[in-house]
Amino acid sequence: VIGKTQLPDFEDWDNLPYLEAMLKEKSLRWNPVLLLSLPHRSMSNNIHDGYLIPGGLTVVGNTWKILHDPKAYSDPFTFDPECFLPKDRKELAPNPSLYAFGFDRQ
């Protein structure tokens, strides 16, 4: 895509989908920055998937478990950057950048 005479730059990014998939797999999903998310405190009582989360409770998400969930990643313990490429796949694997650095307010 870029040849042997130049280094890639940001204009080349759209032409390098496998590089993006490799970065997602290696840097985010395979070796997440945080194995557990940063603590969050529930401000009030909440019901999530039928579970009561009382107000004032500190909640810590398991990032590693989310990024190795067999429901989201067909073979979670195999290094597979192609799970992020659209070729012949009905659904792409979830983008690990949504979880690798913690979670948003819910």
GROMACS .gro file of N, CA and C in nm:
model
  318
    1VAL      N    1   0.082  -0.119   0.000
    1VAL     CA    2   0.000   0.000   0.000
    1VAL      C    3   0.087   0.126   0.000
    2ILE      N    4   0.193   0.123   0.082
    2ILE     CA    5   0.276   0.243   0.090
    2ILE      C    6   0.408   0.227   0.017
    3GLY      N    7   0.443   0.106  -0.021
    3GLY     CA    8   0.567   0.082  -0.093
    3GLY      C    9   0.688   0.080  -0.001
    4LYS      N   10   0.805   0.071  -0.061
    4LYS     CA   11   0.929   0.061   0.015
    4LYS      C   12   1.002   0.194   0.029
    5THR      N   13   0.949   0.299  -0.031
    5THR     CA   14   1.022   0.425  -0.034
    5THR      C   15   0.972   0.527   0.067
    6GLN      N   16   0.866   0.496   0.141
    6GLN     CA   17   0.815   0.593   0.238
    6GLN      C   18   0.765   0.522   0.362
    7LEU      N   19   0.756   0.595   0.471
    7LEU     CA   20   0.696   0.546   0.593
    7LEU      C   21   0.547   0.580   0.590
    8PRO      N   22   0.464   0.501   0.657
    8PRO     CA   23   0.321   0.534   0.658
    8PRO      C   24   0.296   0.662   0.737
    9ASP      N   25   0.192   0.733   0.698
    9ASP     CA   26   0.148   0.849   0.774
    9ASP      C   27  -0.004   0.841   0.788
   10PHE      N   28  -0.064   0.940   0.850
   10PHE     CA   29  -0.207   0.933   0.880
   10PHE      C   30  -0.295   0.925   0.755
   11GLU      N   31  -0.249   0.976   0.644
   11GLU     CA   32  -0.328   0.967   0.521
   11GLU      C   33  -0.339   0.822   0.472
   12ASP      N   34  -0.248   0.735   0.515
   12ASP     CA   35  -0.249   0.595   0.473
   12ASP      C   36  -0.340   0.508   0.559
   13TRP      N   37  -0.387   0.559   0.671
   13TRP     CA   38  -0.459   0.477   0.770
   13TRP      C   39  -0.577   0.402   0.708
   14ASP      N   40  -0.657   0.467   0.625
   14ASP     CA   41  -0.774   0.402   0.565
   14ASP      C   42  -0.736   0.287   0.473
   15ASN      N   43  -0.614   0.285   0.425
   15ASN     CA   44  -0.567   0.178   0.336
   15ASN      C   45  -0.493   0.068   0.411
   16LEU      N   46  -0.493   0.074   0.544
   16LEU     CA   47  -0.420  -0.024   0.625
   16LEU      C   48  -0.513  -0.090   0.727
   17PRO      N   49  -0.622  -0.154   0.683
   17PRO     CA   50  -0.717  -0.211   0.778
   17PRO      C   51  -0.659  -0.324   0.862
   18TYR      N   52  -0.565  -0.401   0.805
   18TYR     CA   53  -0.508  -0.511   0.883
   18TYR      C   54  -0.421  -0.457   0.996
   19LEU      N   55  -0.353  -0.347   0.973
   19LEU     CA   56  -0.274  -0.284   1.080
   19LEU      C   57  -0.365  -0.240   1.194
   20GLU      N   58  -0.478  -0.179   1.160
   20GLU     CA   59  -0.573  -0.138   1.263
   20GLU      C   60  -0.625  -0.260   1.340
   21ALA      N   61  -0.657  -0.368   1.268
   21ALA     CA   62  -0.704  -0.490   1.334
   21ALA      C   63  -0.597  -0.548   1.426
   22MET      N   64  -0.472  -0.546   1.382
   22MET     CA   65  -0.362  -0.596   1.466
   22MET      C   66  -0.348  -0.512   1.593
   23LEU      N   67  -0.360  -0.381   1.581
   23LEU     CA   68  -0.349  -0.295   1.698
   23LEU      C   69  -0.463  -0.321   1.796
   24LYS      N   70  -0.584  -0.338   1.745
   24LYS     CA   71  -0.698  -0.368   1.832
   24LYS      C   72  -0.676  -0.500   1.905
   25GLU      N   73  -0.630  -0.601   1.832
   25GLU     CA   74  -0.614  -0.734   1.892
   25GLU      C   75  -0.499  -0.736   1.992
   26LYS      N   76  -0.383  -0.689   1.953
   26LYS     CA   77  -0.264  -0.698   2.038
   26LYS      C   78  -0.266  -0.597   2.152
   27SER      N   79  -0.291  -0.472   2.121
   27SER     CA   80  -0.276  -0.367   2.221
   27SER      C   81  -0.398  -0.350   2.310
   28LEU      N   82  -0.514  -0.386   2.262
   28LEU     CA   83  -0.635  -0.362   2.340
   28LEU      C   84  -0.700  -0.490   2.391
   29ARG      N   85  -0.731  -0.585   2.304
   29ARG     CA   86  -0.803  -0.704   2.349
   29ARG      C   87  -0.712  -0.808   2.412
   30TRP      N   88  -0.605  -0.844   2.346
   30TRP     CA   89  -0.518  -0.953   2.391
   30TRP      C   90  -0.445  -0.916   2.521
   31ASN      N   91  -0.397  -0.794   2.530
   31ASN     CA   92  -0.326  -0.745   2.649
   31ASN      C   93  -0.388  -0.613   2.694
   32PRO      N   94  -0.505  -0.618   2.760
   32PRO     CA   95  -0.568  -0.491   2.798
   32PRO      C   96  -0.481  -0.411   2.894
   33VAL      N   97  -0.490  -0.281   2.883
   33VAL     CA   98  -0.413  -0.191   2.970
   33VAL      C   99  -0.452  -0.213   3.115
   34LEU      N  100  -0.579  -0.227   3.142
   34LEU     CA  101  -0.630  -0.251   3.276
   34LEU      C  102  -0.702  -0.385   3.279
   35LEU      N  103  -0.662  -0.475   3.369
   35LEU     CA  104  -0.735  -0.602   3.383
   35LEU      C  105  -0.869  -0.579   3.450
   36LEU      N  106  -0.872  -0.484   3.541
   36LEU     CA  107  -0.996  -0.443   3.606
   36LEU      C  108  -1.014  -0.294   3.578
   37SER      N  109  -1.139  -0.253   3.566
   37SER     CA  110  -1.164  -0.111   3.538
   37SER      C  111  -1.138  -0.029   3.664
   38LEU      N  112  -1.136   0.100   3.646
   38LEU     CA  113  -1.128   0.189   3.762
   38LEU      C  114  -1.259   0.181   3.839
   39PRO      N  115  -1.254   0.194   3.970
   39PRO     CA  116  -1.378   0.184   4.049
   39PRO      C  117  -1.478   0.294   4.014
   40HIS      N  118  -1.604   0.256   4.015
   40HIS     CA  119  -1.714   0.350   3.995
   40HIS      C  120  -1.807   0.336   4.116
   41ARG      N  121  -1.871   0.445   4.155
   41ARG     CA  122  -1.965   0.440   4.266
   41ARG      C  123  -2.105   0.469   4.213
   42SER      N  124  -2.198   0.384   4.250
   42SER     CA  125  -2.337   0.403   4.212
   42SER      C  126  -2.394   0.519   4.294
   43MET      N  127  -2.449   0.618   4.226
   43MET     CA  128  -2.501   0.736   4.294
   43MET      C  129  -2.638   0.711   4.357
   44SER      N  130  -2.713   0.616   4.303
   44SER     CA  131  -2.845   0.583   4.357
   44SER      C  132  -2.874   0.437   4.324
   45ASN      N  133  -2.981   0.383   4.380
   45ASN     CA  134  -3.018   0.245   4.351
   45ASN      C  135  -3.044   0.230   4.201
   46ASN      N  136  -2.992   0.123   4.145
   46ASN     CA  137  -3.012   0.093   4.003
   46ASN      C  138  -3.042  -0.054   3.987
   47ILE      N  139  -3.123  -0.087   3.888
   47ILE     CA  140  -3.147  -0.226   3.850
   47ILE      C  141  -3.078  -0.246   3.715
   48HIS      N  142  -2.988  -0.343   3.709
   48HIS     CA  143  -2.918  -0.373   3.584
   48HIS      C  144  -2.928  -0.523   3.558
   49ASP      N  145  -2.990  -0.560   3.447
   49ASP     CA  146  -3.013  -0.702   3.413
   49ASP      C  147  -3.076  -0.778   3.528
   50GLY      N  148  -3.168  -0.714   3.598
   50GLY     CA  149  -3.239  -0.781   3.707
   50GLY      C  150  -3.168  -0.779   3.841
   51TYR      N  151  -3.049  -0.722   3.847
   51TYR     CA  152  -2.972  -0.716   3.972
   51TYR      C  153  -2.981  -0.575   4.031
   52LEU      N  154  -3.003  -0.570   4.162
   52LEU     CA  155  -3.004  -0.442   4.232
   52LEU      C  156  -2.861  -0.399   4.261
   53ILE      N  157  -2.827  -0.278   4.220
   53ILE     CA  158  -2.699  -0.217   4.255
   53ILE      C  159  -2.733  -0.101   4.348
   54PRO      N  160  -2.711  -0.120   4.479
   54PRO     CA  161  -2.751  -0.017   4.575
   54PRO      C  162  -2.672   0.113   4.557
   55GLY      N  163  -2.736   0.224   4.590
   55GLY     CA  164  -2.667   0.352   4.587
   55GLY      C  165  -2.548   0.350   4.683
   56GLY      N  166  -2.437   0.410   4.643
   56GLY     CA  167  -2.317   0.414   4.726
   56GLY      C  168  -2.226   0.295   4.709
   57LEU      N  169  -2.269   0.194   4.634
   57LEU     CA  170  -2.186   0.075   4.614
   57LEU      C  171  -2.074   0.104   4.514
   58THR      N  172  -1.953   0.057   4.545
   58THR     CA  173  -1.841   0.068   4.451
   58THR      C  174  -1.842  -0.054   4.360
   59VAL      N  175  -1.835  -0.029   4.230
   59VAL     CA  176  -1.840  -0.136   4.130
   59VAL      C  177  -1.711  -0.133   4.050
   60VAL      N  178  -1.651  -0.251   4.031
   60VAL     CA  179  -1.529  -0.263   3.951
   60VAL      C  180  -1.556  -0.365   3.841
   61GLY      N  181  -1.547  -0.323   3.716
   61GLY     CA  182  -1.569  -0.413   3.602
   61GLY      C  183  -1.446  -0.497   3.573
   62ASN      N  184  -1.467  -0.619   3.527
   62ASN     CA  185  -1.358  -0.710   3.492
   62ASN      C  186  -1.330  -0.696   3.342
   63THR      N  187  -1.240  -0.606   3.308
   63THR     CA  188  -1.207  -0.577   3.168
   63THR      C  189  -1.156  -0.701   3.096
   64TRP      N  190  -1.068  -0.776   3.161
   64TRP     CA  191  -1.009  -0.894   3.098
   64TRP      C  192  -1.119  -0.993   3.060
   65LYS      N  193  -1.215  -1.016   3.149
   65LYS     CA  194  -1.324  -1.110   3.122
   65LYS      C  195  -1.410  -1.062   3.005
   66ILE      N  196  -1.440  -0.934   3.001
   66ILE     CA  197  -1.521  -0.879   2.892
   66ILE      C  198  -1.451  -0.898   2.758
   67LEU      N  199  -1.319  -0.875   2.755
   67LEU     CA  200  -1.243  -0.885   2.630
   67LEU      C  201  -1.205  -1.029   2.594
   68HIS      N  202  -1.243  -1.125   2.679
   68HIS     CA  203  -1.221  -1.267   2.650
   68HIS      C  204  -1.352  -1.346   2.660
   69ASP      N  205  -1.463  -1.279   2.635
   69ASP     CA  206  -1.595  -1.340   2.643
   69ASP      C  207  -1.624  -1.420   2.516
   70PRO      N  208  -1.649  -1.551   2.527
   70PRO     CA  209  -1.676  -1.631   2.407
   70PRO      C  210  -1.805  -1.593   2.336
   71LYS      N  211  -1.895  -1.520   2.402
   71LYS     CA  212  -2.015  -1.473   2.334
   71LYS      C  213  -1.982  -1.360   2.236
   72ALA      N  214  -1.877  -1.285   2.265
   72ALA     CA  215  -1.838  -1.172   2.180
   72ALA      C  216  -1.726  -1.207   2.083
   73TYR      N  217  -1.635  -1.295   2.126
   73TYR     CA  218  -1.519  -1.333   2.046
   73TYR      C  219  -1.523  -1.484   2.028
   74SER      N  220  -1.534  -1.531   1.905
   74SER     CA  221  -1.559  -1.672   1.878
   74SER      C  222  -1.454  -1.765   1.938
   75ASP      N  223  -1.331  -1.725   1.943
   75ASP     CA  224  -1.224  -1.804   2.005
   75ASP      C  225  -1.138  -1.708   2.087
   76PRO      N  226  -1.184  -1.672   2.208
   76PRO     CA  227  -1.123  -1.561   2.280
   76PRO      C  228  -0.978  -1.582   2.324
   77PHE      N  229  -0.930  -1.705   2.324
   77PHE     CA  230  -0.793  -1.730   2.369
   77PHE      C  231  -0.698  -1.754   2.253
   78THR      N  232  -0.744  -1.724   2.132
   78THR     CA  233  -0.660  -1.732   2.013
   78THR      C  234  -0.637  -1.591   1.961
   79PHE      N  235  -0.513  -1.561   1.926
   79PHE     CA  236  -0.480  -1.431   1.868
   79PHE      C  237  -0.538  -1.426   1.728
   80ASP      N  238  -0.639  -1.341   1.705
   80ASP     CA  239  -0.711  -1.339   1.578
   80ASP      C  240  -0.748  -1.197   1.538
   81PRO      N  241  -0.655  -1.120   1.481
   81PRO     CA  242  -0.689  -0.984   1.441
   81PRO      C  243  -0.796  -0.979   1.332
   82GLU      N  244  -0.815  -1.087   1.259
   82GLU     CA  245  -0.914  -1.088   1.152
   82GLU      C  246  -1.057  -1.081   1.204
   83CYS      N  247  -1.077  -1.102   1.334
   83CYS     CA  248  -1.212  -1.088   1.388
   83CYS      C  249  -1.262  -0.944   1.379
   84PHE      N  250  -1.172  -0.850   1.353
   84PHE     CA  251  -1.211  -0.709   1.339
   84PHE      C  252  -1.222  -0.666   1.193
   85LEU      N  253  -1.206  -0.760   1.101
   85LEU     CA  254  -1.216  -0.729   0.958
   85LEU      C  255  -1.348  -0.781   0.903
   86PRO      N  256  -1.415  -0.710   0.815
   86PRO     CA  257  -1.549  -0.748   0.769
   86PRO      C  258  -1.555  -0.866   0.673
   87LYS      N  259  -1.443  -0.918   0.626
   87LYS     CA  260  -1.441  -1.023   0.525
   87LYS      C  261  -1.516  -1.149   0.571
   88ASP      N  262  -1.625  -1.181   0.504
   88ASP     CA  263  -1.703  -1.303   0.527
   88ASP      C  264  -1.748  -1.323   0.672
   89ARG      N  265  -1.768  -1.219   0.745
   89ARG     CA  266  -1.817  -1.233   0.882
   89ARG      C  267  -1.952  -1.162   0.892
   90LYS      N  268  -2.047  -1.229   0.957
   90LYS     CA  269  -2.179  -1.168   0.972
   90LYS      C  270  -2.170  -1.047   1.065
   91GLU      N  271  -2.097  -1.063   1.174
   91GLU     CA  272  -2.081  -0.953   1.269
   91GLU      C  273  -1.935  -0.941   1.306
   92LEU      N  274  -1.889  -0.821   1.317
   92LEU     CA  275  -1.753  -0.799   1.363
   92LEU      C  276  -1.748  -0.813   1.515
   93ALA      N  277  -1.634  -0.850   1.566
   93ALA     CA  278  -1.616  -0.854   1.711
   93ALA      C  279  -1.629  -0.713   1.766
   94PRO      N  280  -1.675  -0.700   1.891
   94PRO     CA  281  -1.687  -0.567   1.950
   94PRO      C  282  -1.553  -0.495   1.955
   95ASN      N  283  -1.557  -0.366   1.936
   95ASN     CA  284  -1.435  -0.286   1.938
   95ASN      C  285  -1.379  -0.284   2.081
   96PRO      N  286  -1.259  -0.337   2.103
   96PRO     CA  287  -1.204  -0.343   2.239
   96PRO      C  288  -1.174  -0.208   2.299
   97SER      N  289  -1.165  -0.104   2.218
   97SER     CA  290  -1.136   0.029   2.274
   97SER      C  291  -1.252   0.080   2.359
   98LEU      N  292  -1.370   0.018   2.346
   98LEU     CA  293  -1.484   0.057   2.429
   98LEU      C  294  -1.465   0.012   2.573
   99TYR      N  295  -1.379  -0.087   2.598
   99TYR     CA  296  -1.363  -0.145   2.731
   99TYR      C  297  -1.220  -0.140   2.784
  100ALA      N  298  -1.122  -0.131   2.699
  100ALA     CA  299  -0.982  -0.149   2.739
  100ALA      C  300  -0.934  -0.046   2.841
  101PHE      N  301  -0.993   0.073   2.841
  101PHE     CA  302  -0.946   0.178   2.931
  101PHE      C  303  -1.045   0.209   3.042
  102GLY      N  304  -1.142   0.121   3.065
  102GLY     CA  305  -1.242   0.143   3.167
  102GLY      C  306  -1.378   0.163   3.104
  103PHE      N  307  -1.472   0.211   3.184
  103PHE     CA  308  -1.611   0.220   3.140
  103PHE      C  309  -1.664   0.360   3.164
  104ASP      N  310  -1.770   0.389   3.093
  104ASP     CA  311  -1.836   0.518   3.102
  104ASP      C  312  -1.935   0.518   3.217
  105ARG      N  313  -1.989   0.632   3.246
  105ARG     CA  314  -2.100   0.639   3.342
  105ARG      C  315  -2.219   0.567   3.283
  106GLN      N  316  -2.290   0.496   3.363
  106GLN     CA  317  -2.408   0.424   3.316
  106GLN      C  318  -2.531   0.481   3.380
   0.00000   0.00000   0.00000
